[in-house]
Amino acid sequence: MDFYDKDIVSIRDFTRDEIEQILDLSEVMIPYANGDKVKRPLDGRILGNLFFEPSTRTKLSFESAALRLGAEVIDVSQMSMTSISKGETLADTIRMVDTYCDVIVLRHPHEGAARLAAKFSINPVINAGDGAGSHPTQTLLDLFTMRREKGSIDGLNIVLVGDLKYGRTVHSLADALAMFGARLTFVAPESLQMPEDTVRHIGERGCSPRKTDCLEEVIDDADVLYVTRIQKERFPDPDEYQKVAGMYRVDNAMLREAKSDLIVMHPLPRIDEIAPEVDRTPHAKYFDQAFNGIPVRMALLCAVLGGKM
Amino acid sequence: MKEFKIAPIRNGTVIDHIAAGQALNVLKILGVNESNIGSTISVAIRVQSKKEMGWKDVIKVEDRELDPATVDKIALIAPDATIVIIRDYYIAEKFNVALADHITGLARCSNPDCITNKGEPVEPEFDVVNRRPPTLKCSYCDRILTRISDNLL
C-alpha cells in the first residue's frame, strides 16, 4: 500500500500486510533513530504537534522522529493560551493549523477527534491518542517491540494486565494482536476488564481471549507480559480508583514463576506496577519499547509525507 | 367477513409491519405529542400478521404523507415496515422502508465522550453493522449505538 497522504487514525483501518509494511520500514529506521546514521528525507517539511492532553513520550518521540528526518516541528505548549480556550471548535483549529504545516499529529481527550480532524484537514493527520479511543502509533510500536524481541507475533501467549477498560493503548493493541494470531489473556478486576466492543472485534478475528483477575494463575506460560498503569484521571469515582490501585505489582518474586524468555512491556509512565528491581533483569523491555517509538514514528512520517530513505 | 381493527383512512399514510412493540417508538419519530396532532392517528399494537413475523404493530396517520427522512428513521427501528400512501381511499404508493449501509444525521452517538457530542460542526454518522436487528457503529468513535430509539434526532 502507498501510505502517501494517508491519515493514520485507527489500527482497524490497517490490514496485517499494511502493518507489516510499516514495521519493516521501522526496522530500516533504527540506525537513523539512534543517531548512527544521518539522512534528511523530510528536509523543509513541517510537523504540527497538537496535544490537547499532557504527554511526554508520544509528543517528544514525534518531535525527535521529525527532527531525525530533517523536518521542523511547530507546537502549542499551553492549550490555555490558545483560541481553543476561547471556545474555538476542533474543526476550526484543524483547518487553521493545516495551513501552517504538512502533517498534523493530534492528541485529544474526546473519542473520534482524530477522525474528525482527518475530515477537515487536507494534509495527513496522525492520531496520537483520542480519549479512551485508539492510539495507533502506540500499537504499532508495541507490535514492533514484540516482533523484534520474539521474531514473530503469531502464536505468542500474551497477557495484558491492569486497566483494560480505560487504558487506551490496550484496546488497539488487543485488536491488532488478534489480527496477528496471538493468544490473549486479559487480567483485570471485573470493573476494569476489556470493554465488550473490543472483545467482540477480537472475536470476529477468531480469537477467544481468557479472562481472569489473578495474574499469578497465568504468568507461567506467558511469552509477553504487557502491564498498564491504573489511570487515576480516567476514573469518574475516586473510591473505585482506590479499590483497584496497586492490585497488580510485578516484581522479581513473581517473575520466578515465569518463562526465562518472558518479556515485560509497559507503555509508561509506570507508578508502582513494576518494581524497579525488574529493570535489571533481561525480562525488562519497556525502555527499549519507549525507544521503538522513534523508528516507528519516523516510518509513519516518512510514509505519509512521501520521504525516500 | 374481514374485520377491521382500525377503520380505513381516506388520505394519509399507513405504516404496516412494524415489529411488535415498536409502535410507540415510531410515534416518537413521527413527532407526535399532545400539542401538535393535527389529524387522527390510529395505533394498533400486537396485531396478527399474515407475514411470517407473527405479530406486528400498525399505525395509520390521516392527512399526512411521510417525508423521506422520517421514513429512513423508521427503518432504523422497524426495518421490515411497509409504508402505504393512501389517497381518496386507494393505495397510491406502497414501498418497504430501506435501511442504508451508512446513516448520516438521523441519530446521535450514545457515547457522551464522542467528538460528535461536543458541539463540532459535523453530523453524527454510523455504519450499519447488522440489519436484523439494526445495529449501528459510530463512524467517529467506533462505539456500537445502544438503544437507537432513545438517540434519534
CSV table of C-alpha atoms in Angstrom, one decimal:
chain,number,residue,atom,x,y,z
A,1,MET,CA,0.0,0.0,0.0
A,2,ASP,CA,1.1,3.5,-0.7
A,3,PHE,CA,0.8,5.5,2.6
A,4,TYR,CA,1.5,8.8,0.9
A,5,ASP,CA,-1.0,11.5,2.1
A,6,LYS,CA,-3.0,8.9,4.1
A,7,ASP,CA,-4.4,9.6,7.6
A,8,ILE,CA,-3.4,7.3,10.5
A,9,VAL,CA,-6.5,7.3,12.6
A,10,SER,CA,-7.2,3.8,13.9
A,11,ILE,CA,-5.3,0.5,13.7
A,12,ARG,CA,-8.6,-1.0,12.5
A,13,ASP,CA,-8.0,0.8,9.2
A,14,PHE,CA,-4.9,-1.3,8.6
A,15,THR,CA,-4.6,-4.8,7.1
A,16,ARG,CA,-2.0,-7.1,8.5
A,17,ASP,CA,0.1,-6.6,5.4
A,18,GLU,CA,0.0,-2.8,5.8
A,19,ILE,CA,1.1,-3.1,9.4
A,20,GLU,CA,4.0,-5.4,8.4
A,21,GLN,CA,5.0,-2.8,5.8
A,22,ILE,CA,5.3,-0.1,8.5
A,23,LEU,CA,7.1,-2.5,10.8
A,24,ASP,CA,9.6,-3.3,8.0
A,25,LEU,CA,10.2,0.4,7.3
A,26,SER,CA,10.6,0.9,11.1
A,27,GLU,CA,13.4,-1.7,11.1
A,28,VAL,CA,15.2,0.4,8.3
A,29,MET,CA,14.9,3.5,10.6
A,30,ILE,CA,16.7,2.0,13.6
A,31,PRO,CA,20.3,3.3,12.8
A,32,TYR,CA,18.8,6.7,11.9
A,33,ALA,CA,16.7,6.7,15.0
A,34,ASN,CA,19.6,6.2,17.3
A,35,GLY,CA,21.9,8.6,15.5
A,36,ASP,CA,24.3,6.1,14.0
A,37,LYS,CA,23.4,7.3,10.5
A,38,VAL,CA,22.0,10.6,9.3
A,39,LYS,CA,19.6,11.2,6.5
A,40,ARG,CA,17.1,14.1,5.9
A,41,PRO,CA,14.4,12.9,3.6
A,42,LEU,CA,11.9,15.3,5.1
A,43,ASP,CA,14.1,18.4,4.9
A,44,GLY,CA,11.9,21.5,4.6
A,45,ARG,CA,8.7,19.8,5.8
A,46,ILE,CA,6.8,20.9,8.9
A,47,LEU,CA,5.0,18.8,11.5
A,48,GLY,CA,2.3,20.4,13.6
A,49,ASN,CA,2.1,18.8,17.1
A,50,LEU,CA,-1.4,19.5,18.6
A,51,PHE,CA,-1.6,18.0,22.1
A,52,PHE,CA,-4.8,18.8,23.9
A,53,GLU,CA,-3.8,16.4,26.8
A,54,PRO,CA,-0.5,16.1,28.6
A,55,SER,CA,2.0,13.7,27.1
A,56,THR,CA,5.8,13.1,27.5
A,57,ARG,CA,6.8,10.1,25.4
A,58,THR,CA,4.4,10.5,22.5
A,59,LYS,CA,5.0,14.2,22.0
A,60,LEU,CA,8.7,14.0,22.4
A,61,SER,CA,9.1,11.0,20.3
A,62,PHE,CA,7.2,12.5,17.4
A,63,GLU,CA,9.4,15.6,17.7
A,64,SER,CA,12.5,13.5,17.8
A,65,ALA,CA,11.3,11.4,14.8
A,66,ALA,CA,10.6,14.5,12.8
A,67,LEU,CA,13.9,16.1,13.6
A,68,ARG,CA,15.9,12.9,12.8
A,69,LEU,CA,14.3,13.0,9.4
A,70,GLY,CA,15.2,16.7,8.8
A,71,ALA,CA,11.6,18.1,9.4
A,72,GLU,CA,10.8,21.1,11.6
A,73,VAL,CA,8.2,20.9,14.4
A,74,ILE,CA,5.7,23.5,15.5
A,75,ASP,CA,3.5,23.0,18.5
A,76,VAL,CA,1.4,24.7,21.2
A,77,SER,CA,3.0,24.4,24.6
A,78,GLN,CA,0.0,25.6,26.6
A,79,MET,CA,-3.5,25.0,25.3
A,80,SER,CA,-4.8,27.5,27.8
A,81,MET,CA,-3.1,30.3,25.8
A,82,THR,CA,-4.9,29.5,22.6
A,83,SER,CA,-8.1,30.2,20.8
A,84,ILE,CA,-9.3,26.7,22.0
A,85,SER,CA,-9.7,28.2,25.4
A,86,LYS,CA,-12.0,30.8,23.8
A,87,GLY,CA,-14.3,28.2,22.6
A,88,GLU,CA,-13.0,27.5,19.1
A,89,THR,CA,-14.1,24.2,17.7
A,90,LEU,CA,-11.6,21.5,16.9
A,91,ALA,CA,-12.7,21.6,13.3
A,92,ASP,CA,-11.7,25.3,13.0
A,93,THR,CA,-8.4,24.7,14.9
A,94,ILE,CA,-7.5,21.9,12.5
A,95,ARG,CA,-8.4,24.0,9.4
A,96,MET,CA,-6.1,26.7,10.6
A,97,VAL,CA,-3.1,24.5,11.7
A,98,ASP,CA,-3.5,22.6,8.4
A,99,THR,CA,-2.4,25.7,6.6
A,100,TYR,CA,0.8,26.0,8.7
A,101,CYS,CA,2.2,22.6,8.3
A,102,ASP,CA,2.5,19.4,6.2
A,103,VAL,CA,1.3,16.8,8.7
A,104,ILE,CA,-0.7,17.1,11.9
A,105,VAL,CA,-0.2,14.9,15.0
A,106,LEU,CA,-3.2,15.1,17.3
A,107,ARG,CA,-3.8,14.1,20.8
A,108,HIS,CA,-7.3,14.9,22.1
A,109,PRO,CA,-9.5,14.0,25.1
A,110,HIS,CA,-12.5,13.1,23.0
A,111,GLU,CA,-13.1,9.8,21.2
A,112,GLY,CA,-13.3,10.2,17.4
A,113,ALA,CA,-11.4,13.5,17.4
A,114,ALA,CA,-8.7,12.2,15.0
A,115,ARG,CA,-11.4,11.0,12.6
A,116,LEU,CA,-13.0,14.5,12.7
A,117,ALA,CA,-9.6,16.2,12.2
A,118,ALA,CA,-8.9,14.0,9.2
A,119,LYS,CA,-12.1,15.1,7.7
A,120,PHE,CA,-11.3,18.8,8.0
A,121,SER,CA,-7.6,18.6,7.2
A,122,ILE,CA,-6.1,18.4,3.7
A,123,ASN,CA,-2.8,17.2,4.9
A,124,PRO,CA,-2.5,13.9,6.7
A,125,VAL,CA,-3.5,13.5,10.3
A,126,ILE,CA,-1.8,11.1,12.7
A,127,ASN,CA,-3.8,10.1,15.8
A,128,ALA,CA,-1.6,10.3,18.9
A,129,GLY,CA,-4.5,9.1,21.1
A,130,ASP,CA,-8.1,10.3,21.3
A,131,GLY,CA,-9.6,9.9,24.8
A,132,ALA,CA,-10.4,6.3,25.6
A,133,GLY,CA,-10.4,5.6,21.8
A,134,SER,CA,-7.5,4.4,19.8
A,135,HIS,CA,-3.8,5.1,19.8
A,136,PRO,CA,-2.5,3.5,16.7
A,137,THR,CA,1.2,4.6,16.8
A,138,GLN,CA,1.5,3.1,20.3
A,139,THR,CA,0.0,-0.1,19.0
A,140,LEU,CA,2.5,-0.1,16.1
A,141,LEU,CA,5.5,0.4,18.4
A,142,ASP,CA,4.2,-2.3,20.7
A,143,LEU,CA,3.9,-4.7,17.8
A,144,PHE,CA,7.3,-3.7,16.6
A,145,THR,CA,8.8,-4.4,20.0
A,146,MET,CA,7.3,-7.8,20.2
A,147,ARG,CA,8.4,-8.7,16.7
A,148,ARG,CA,11.9,-7.5,17.3
A,149,GLU,CA,12.2,-9.4,20.6
A,150,LYS,CA,10.4,-12.6,19.7
A,151,GLY,CA,10.9,-12.8,15.9
A,152,SER,CA,7.2,-13.2,15.2
A,153,ILE,CA,3.9,-12.5,16.9
A,154,ASP,CA,1.9,-15.5,15.6
A,155,GLY,CA,1.0,-17.9,18.4
A,156,LEU,CA,2.6,-15.9,21.2
A,157,ASN,CA,0.9,-16.1,24.6
A,158,ILE,CA,0.3,-12.5,25.5
A,159,VAL,CA,-1.0,-11.4,28.9
A,160,LEU,CA,-2.4,-7.9,29.2
A,161,VAL,CA,-2.8,-6.8,32.8
A,162,GLY,CA,-4.0,-3.7,34.6
A,163,ASP,CA,-6.5,-1.1,33.4
A,164,LEU,CA,-8.0,-2.8,30.4
A,165,LYS,CA,-11.2,-0.6,30.5
A,166,TYR,CA,-9.9,2.9,30.4
A,167,GLY,CA,-6.3,2.3,29.2
A,168,ARG,CA,-6.5,3.4,25.6
A,169,THR,CA,-3.4,1.5,24.4
A,170,VAL,CA,-4.7,-1.9,25.2
A,171,HIS,CA,-7.9,-1.7,23.1
A,172,SER,CA,-6.0,-1.0,19.8
A,173,LEU,CA,-3.3,-3.4,20.8
A,174,ALA,CA,-5.6,-6.3,21.6
A,175,ASP,CA,-7.4,-5.9,18.3
A,176,ALA,CA,-4.1,-5.9,16.4
A,177,LEU,CA,-2.7,-8.8,18.3
A,178,ALA,CA,-5.8,-10.8,17.4
A,179,MET,CA,-5.1,-10.0,13.7
A,180,PHE,CA,-1.6,-11.4,14.1
A,181,GLY,CA,-2.9,-14.7,15.6
A,182,ALA,CA,-1.6,-14.2,19.1
A,183,ARG,CA,-3.3,-15.9,22.1
A,184,LEU,CA,-4.6,-13.3,24.5
A,185,THR,CA,-5.3,-13.3,28.3
A,186,PHE,CA,-6.9,-10.3,30.0
A,187,VAL,CA,-6.0,-9.9,33.6
A,188,ALA,CA,-8.1,-7.2,35.5
A,189,PRO,CA,-10.7,-6.9,38.2
A,190,GLU,CA,-14.2,-7.1,36.7
A,191,SER,CA,-14.7,-3.3,36.9
A,192,LEU,CA,-11.6,-2.7,34.7
A,193,GLN,CA,-12.0,-5.6,32.2
A,194,MET,CA,-11.7,-5.2,28.5
A,195,PRO,CA,-14.8,-3.4,27.0
A,196,GLU,CA,-17.4,-5.6,25.2
A,197,ASP,CA,-16.9,-3.8,21.9
A,198,THR,CA,-13.2,-4.7,21.8
A,199,VAL,CA,-13.9,-8.3,22.9
A,200,ARG,CA,-16.5,-8.5,20.1
A,201,HIS,CA,-14.0,-7.2,17.5
A,202,ILE,CA,-11.4,-9.7,18.7
A,203,GLY,CA,-13.9,-12.5,18.4
A,204,GLU,CA,-14.6,-11.5,14.8
A,205,ARG,CA,-10.9,-12.1,14.2
A,206,GLY,CA,-11.2,-15.7,15.5
A,207,CYS,CA,-9.6,-15.0,18.9
A,208,SER,CA,-11.2,-16.1,22.2
A,209,PRO,CA,-9.3,-14.4,25.0
A,210,ARG,CA,-9.0,-15.8,28.5
A,211,LYS,CA,-10.2,-13.5,31.3
A,212,THR,CA,-9.1,-13.6,34.9
A,213,ASP,CA,-8.4,-11.3,37.8
A,214,CYS,CA,-5.4,-13.3,39.0
A,215,LEU,CA,-2.0,-12.7,37.4
A,216,GLU,CA,-0.3,-15.5,39.3
A,217,GLU,CA,-2.6,-18.0,37.6
A,218,VAL,CA,-1.4,-17.2,34.1
A,219,ILE,CA,2.2,-15.9,34.4
A,220,ASP,CA,3.9,-19.3,34.0
A,221,ASP,CA,3.1,-19.8,30.3
A,222,ALA,CA,3.2,-16.2,29.1
A,223,ASP,CA,5.7,-15.1,26.4
A,224,VAL,CA,4.8,-11.4,26.8
A,225,LEU,CA,3.5,-9.6,29.9
A,226,TYR,CA,2.1,-6.2,28.9
A,227,VAL,CA,1.5,-4.2,32.0
A,228,THR,CA,-0.6,-1.0,32.1
A,229,ARG,CA,-1.0,1.7,34.7
A,230,ILE,CA,-4.3,2.1,36.5
A,231,GLN,CA,-5.0,5.6,35.3
A,232,LYS,CA,-6.4,7.8,38.0
A,233,GLU,CA,-7.5,10.5,35.6
A,234,ARG,CA,-9.9,8.1,33.8
A,235,PHE,CA,-11.8,7.2,37.0
A,236,PRO,CA,-15.1,9.1,37.5
A,237,ASP,CA,-15.2,7.7,41.0
A,238,PRO,CA,-12.2,8.2,43.3
A,239,ASP,CA,-13.3,5.3,45.6
A,240,GLU,CA,-13.2,2.9,42.6
A,241,TYR,CA,-9.7,4.1,41.9
A,242,GLN,CA,-8.5,3.5,45.5
A,243,LYS,CA,-10.0,0.0,45.4
A,244,VAL,CA,-8.0,-1.2,42.4
A,245,ALA,CA,-4.8,0.9,42.5
A,246,GLY,CA,-1.8,-1.2,43.3
A,247,MET,CA,-3.7,-4.5,42.9
A,248,TYR,CA,-1.1,-5.9,40.4
A,249,ARG,CA,2.6,-5.4,41.1
A,250,VAL,CA,5.2,-7.2,39.0
A,251,ASP,CA,8.4,-8.0,41.0
A,252,ASN,CA,11.2,-10.5,40.8
A,253,ALA,CA,9.4,-12.9,43.1
A,254,MET,CA,6.5,-13.1,40.7
A,255,LEU,CA,8.8,-13.5,37.7
A,256,ARG,CA,10.5,-16.6,39.2
A,257,GLU,CA,7.3,-18.4,38.1
A,258,ALA,CA,7.7,-17.1,34.5
A,259,LYS,CA,9.5,-18.5,31.4
A,260,SER,CA,13.1,-17.4,31.2
A,261,ASP,CA,12.5,-15.5,27.9
A,262,LEU,CA,9.3,-13.8,29.1
A,263,ILE,CA,9.4,-10.1,28.1
A,264,VAL,CA,7.8,-7.4,30.2
A,265,MET,CA,6.4,-4.4,28.4
A,266,HIS,CA,4.7,-1.2,29.7
A,267,PRO,CA,3.6,1.9,27.7
A,268,LEU,CA,4.9,4.1,30.5
A,269,PRO,CA,4.7,6.1,32.7
A,270,ARG,CA,4.6,3.5,35.4
A,271,ILE,CA,3.8,4.3,39.0
A,272,ASP,CA,4.3,1.1,41.0
A,273,GLU,CA,3.0,-1.6,38.7
A,274,ILE,CA,6.6,-2.8,38.0
A,275,ALA,CA,9.1,-2.9,40.8
A,276,PRO,CA,12.4,-1.1,39.9
A,277,GLU,CA,14.3,-4.4,40.6
A,278,VAL,CA,12.8,-5.8,37.5
A,279,ASP,CA,14.6,-3.1,35.4
A,280,ARG,CA,17.9,-5.0,35.9
A,281,THR,CA,16.5,-8.4,34.6
A,282,PRO,CA,16.6,-9.5,31.0
A,283,HIS,CA,12.7,-9.6,31.1
A,284,ALA,CA,12.5,-5.7,31.2
A,285,LYS,CA,11.9,-4.3,27.7
A,286,TYR,CA,9.8,-1.2,28.5
A,287,PHE,CA,12.7,1.2,27.9
A,288,ASP,CA,13.5,-0.5,24.5
A,289,GLN,CA,9.8,-0.2,23.8
A,290,ALA,CA,9.9,3.6,24.5
A,291,PHE,CA,12.9,3.9,22.2
A,292,ASN,CA,11.0,2.0,19.5
A,293,GLY,CA,8.5,4.9,19.4
A,294,ILE,CA,11.1,6.8,17.4
A,295,PRO,CA,11.8,4.4,14.5
A,296,VAL,CA,8.1,3.6,14.2
A,297,ARG,CA,7.0,7.3,14.1
A,298,MET,CA,9.8,8.0,11.7
A,299,ALA,CA,8.5,5.3,9.4
A,300,LEU,CA,5.0,6.7,9.6
A,301,LEU,CA,6.1,10.3,9.0
A,302,CYS,CA,8.2,9.2,6.1
A,303,ALA,CA,5.4,7.1,4.6
A,304,VAL,CA,2.7,9.7,4.8
A,305,LEU,CA,4.9,12.6,3.6
A,306,GLY,CA,6.5,10.5,0.8
A,307,GLY,CA,10.1,10.7,2.1
A,308,LYS,CA,12.6,8.4,0.4
A,309,MET,CA,15.1,6.6,2.6
B,1,MET,CA,-66.2,-11.0,6.5
B,2,LYS,CA,-62.9,-9.2,7.1
B,3,GLU,CA,-62.8,-7.5,10.4
B,4,PHE,CA,-61.0,-4.1,10.5
B,5,LYS,CA,-59.3,-3.3,13.8
B,6,ILE,CA,-58.8,0.2,12.6
B,7,ALA,CA,-61.1,1.9,10.1
B,8,PRO,CA,-59.7,2.6,6.6
B,9,ILE,CA,-58.5,6.2,6.1
B,10,ARG,CA,-59.3,8.5,3.2
B,11,ASN,CA,-55.9,10.2,2.9
B,12,GLY,CA,-52.7,9.7,4.7
B,13,THR,CA,-50.1,7.0,5.5
B,14,VAL,CA,-50.3,3.5,6.8
B,15,ILE,CA,-47.2,2.2,8.4
B,16,ASP,CA,-47.6,-1.6,8.4
B,17,HIS,CA,-45.5,-4.5,9.5
B,18,ILE,CA,-43.8,-2.6,12.4
B,19,ALA,CA,-42.1,-5.1,14.7
B,20,ALA,CA,-44.4,-5.8,17.6
B,21,GLY,CA,-43.7,-3.4,20.4
B,22,GLN,CA,-42.1,-0.7,18.3
B,23,ALA,CA,-45.2,1.4,17.6
B,24,LEU,CA,-44.6,3.8,20.4
B,25,ASN,CA,-41.0,4.5,19.2
B,26,VAL,CA,-42.4,5.1,15.6
B,27,LEU,CA,-44.8,7.6,17.1
B,28,LYS,CA,-41.9,9.3,18.7
B,29,ILE,CA,-40.3,9.5,15.2
B,30,LEU,CA,-43.5,11.0,13.8
B,31,GLY,CA,-43.1,13.7,16.4
B,32,VAL,CA,-46.4,13.1,18.0
B,33,ASN,CA,-47.3,14.9,21.2
B,34,GLU,CA,-50.3,16.5,22.7
B,35,SER,CA,-49.8,19.9,21.2
B,36,ASN,CA,-49.1,19.0,17.6
B,37,ILE,CA,-51.6,16.4,16.5
B,38,GLY,CA,-53.4,17.9,13.5
B,39,SER,CA,-55.2,14.8,12.4
B,40,THR,CA,-56.2,11.4,13.6
B,41,ILE,CA,-53.6,8.8,14.4
B,42,SER,CA,-54.7,5.3,15.0
B,43,VAL,CA,-52.4,2.8,16.6
B,44,ALA,CA,-52.8,-1.0,16.8
B,45,ILE,CA,-50.3,-2.9,18.9
B,46,ARG,CA,-49.8,-6.7,18.5
B,47,VAL,CA,-52.0,-7.4,15.5
B,48,GLN,CA,-51.8,-10.9,14.0
B,49,SER,CA,-49.7,-10.7,10.8
B,50,LYS,CA,-50.1,-12.8,7.7
B,51,LYS,CA,-46.3,-12.4,7.2
B,52,GLU,CA,-44.0,-14.8,9.0
B,53,MET,CA,-43.2,-12.3,11.7
B,54,GLY,CA,-46.3,-13.4,13.7
B,55,TRP,CA,-47.3,-10.2,15.5
B,56,LYS,CA,-46.9,-6.7,14.3
B,57,ASP,CA,-47.9,-3.1,15.1
B,58,VAL,CA,-49.7,-0.8,12.7
B,59,ILE,CA,-50.1,3.0,12.6
B,60,LYS,CA,-52.4,5.0,10.4
B,61,VAL,CA,-51.8,8.7,10.1
B,62,GLU,CA,-54.6,10.7,8.5
B,63,ASP,CA,-53.9,13.6,6.1
B,64,ARG,CA,-50.1,13.3,6.2
B,65,GLU,CA,-47.6,11.7,3.8
B,66,LEU,CA,-44.2,11.0,5.3
B,67,ASP,CA,-41.1,12.7,4.1
B,68,PRO,CA,-38.0,10.5,3.2
B,69,ALA,CA,-36.0,11.5,6.3
B,70,THR,CA,-38.9,10.2,8.5
B,71,VAL,CA,-39.1,7.0,6.5
B,72,ASP,CA,-35.3,6.5,6.9
B,73,LYS,CA,-35.6,6.9,10.7
B,74,ILE,CA,-38.4,4.4,10.8
B,75,ALA,CA,-36.1,1.9,9.1
B,76,LEU,CA,-33.7,2.2,12.0
B,77,ILE,CA,-36.1,0.7,14.5
B,78,ALA,CA,-38.6,-1.1,12.2
B,79,PRO,CA,-36.6,-2.4,9.3
B,80,ASP,CA,-39.5,-4.6,8.0
B,81,ALA,CA,-42.1,-1.8,7.9
B,82,THR,CA,-44.1,-1.1,4.9
B,83,ILE,CA,-45.3,2.4,4.0
B,84,VAL,CA,-48.6,2.7,2.2
B,85,ILE,CA,-49.7,6.1,0.9
B,86,ILE,CA,-53.5,6.4,0.7
B,87,ARG,CA,-55.2,9.0,-1.5
B,88,ASP,CA,-59.0,9.0,-1.6
B,89,TYR,CA,-59.2,5.5,-0.1
B,90,TYR,CA,-57.0,4.0,-2.7
B,91,ILE,CA,-53.4,2.8,-2.4
B,92,ALA,CA,-51.4,5.5,-4.3
B,93,GLU,CA,-47.9,4.2,-3.3
B,94,LYS,CA,-46.6,1.2,-1.4
B,95,PHE,CA,-43.0,0.5,-0.5
B,96,ASN,CA,-40.8,-1.1,2.1
B,97,VAL,CA,-38.6,1.1,4.3
B,98,ALA,CA,-34.9,0.7,3.3
B,99,LEU,CA,-32.0,0.7,5.8
B,100,ALA,CA,-29.0,2.3,4.1
B,101,ASP,CA,-25.4,0.9,4.7
B,102,HIS,CA,-24.4,4.3,6.1
B,103,ILE,CA,-26.6,6.6,8.2
B,104,THR,CA,-26.0,10.4,8.5
B,105,GLY,CA,-27.7,12.8,10.8
B,106,LEU,CA,-30.6,10.6,12.0
B,107,ALA,CA,-29.3,9.7,15.4
B,108,ARG,CA,-26.8,10.9,17.9
B,109,CYS,CA,-23.9,8.8,19.3
B,110,SER,CA,-24.7,7.3,22.7
B,111,ASN,CA,-21.1,7.8,23.8
B,112,PRO,CA,-21.1,11.2,25.8
B,113,ASP,CA,-17.3,11.5,25.1
B,114,CYS,CA,-17.7,11.1,21.3
B,115,ILE,CA,-16.5,14.2,19.5
B,116,THR,CA,-19.8,14.4,17.7
B,117,ASN,CA,-21.5,15.3,21.0
B,118,LYS,CA,-19.1,18.2,21.7
B,119,GLY,CA,-20.5,21.0,19.5
B,120,GLU,CA,-18.4,20.4,16.4
B,121,PRO,CA,-19.9,21.3,13.0
B,122,VAL,CA,-20.5,17.7,11.9
B,123,GLU,CA,-23.5,15.4,11.7
B,124,PRO,CA,-23.3,12.0,13.5
B,125,GLU,CA,-22.5,9.2,11.1
B,126,PHE,CA,-22.9,5.5,11.5
B,127,ASP,CA,-22.1,2.3,9.7
B,128,VAL,CA,-24.9,-0.3,9.7
B,129,VAL,CA,-23.1,-3.4,11.0
B,130,ASN,CA,-26.1,-5.6,11.4
B,131,ARG,CA,-29.6,-5.3,9.8
B,132,ARG,CA,-31.7,-7.7,12.0
B,133,PRO,CA,-31.9,-6.1,14.5
B,134,PRO,CA,-30.4,-2.8,13.2
B,135,THR,CA,-27.1,-2.2,14.8
B,136,LEU,CA,-25.1,1.0,14.2
B,137,LYS,CA,-21.5,1.8,14.8
B,138,CYS,CA,-20.3,5.4,15.1
B,139,SER,CA,-18.0,6.3,12.3
B,140,TYR,CA,-16.1,8.6,14.6
B,141,CYS,CA,-15.6,6.8,17.9
B,142,ASP,CA,-16.4,3.2,16.7
B,143,ARG,CA,-18.8,2.6,19.6
B,144,ILE,CA,-21.9,0.5,19.0
B,145,LEU,CA,-25.0,2.6,19.4
B,146,THR,CA,-27.2,1.1,22.1
B,147,ARG,CA,-30.9,1.9,22.3
B,148,ILE,CA,-31.3,3.5,18.9
B,149,SER,CA,-34.9,4.8,19.7
B,150,ASP,CA,-33.5,6.8,22.6
B,151,ASN,CA,-30.9,8.5,20.4
B,152,LEU,CA,-32.9,9.5,17.4
B,153,LEU,CA,-32.6,13.2,16.4
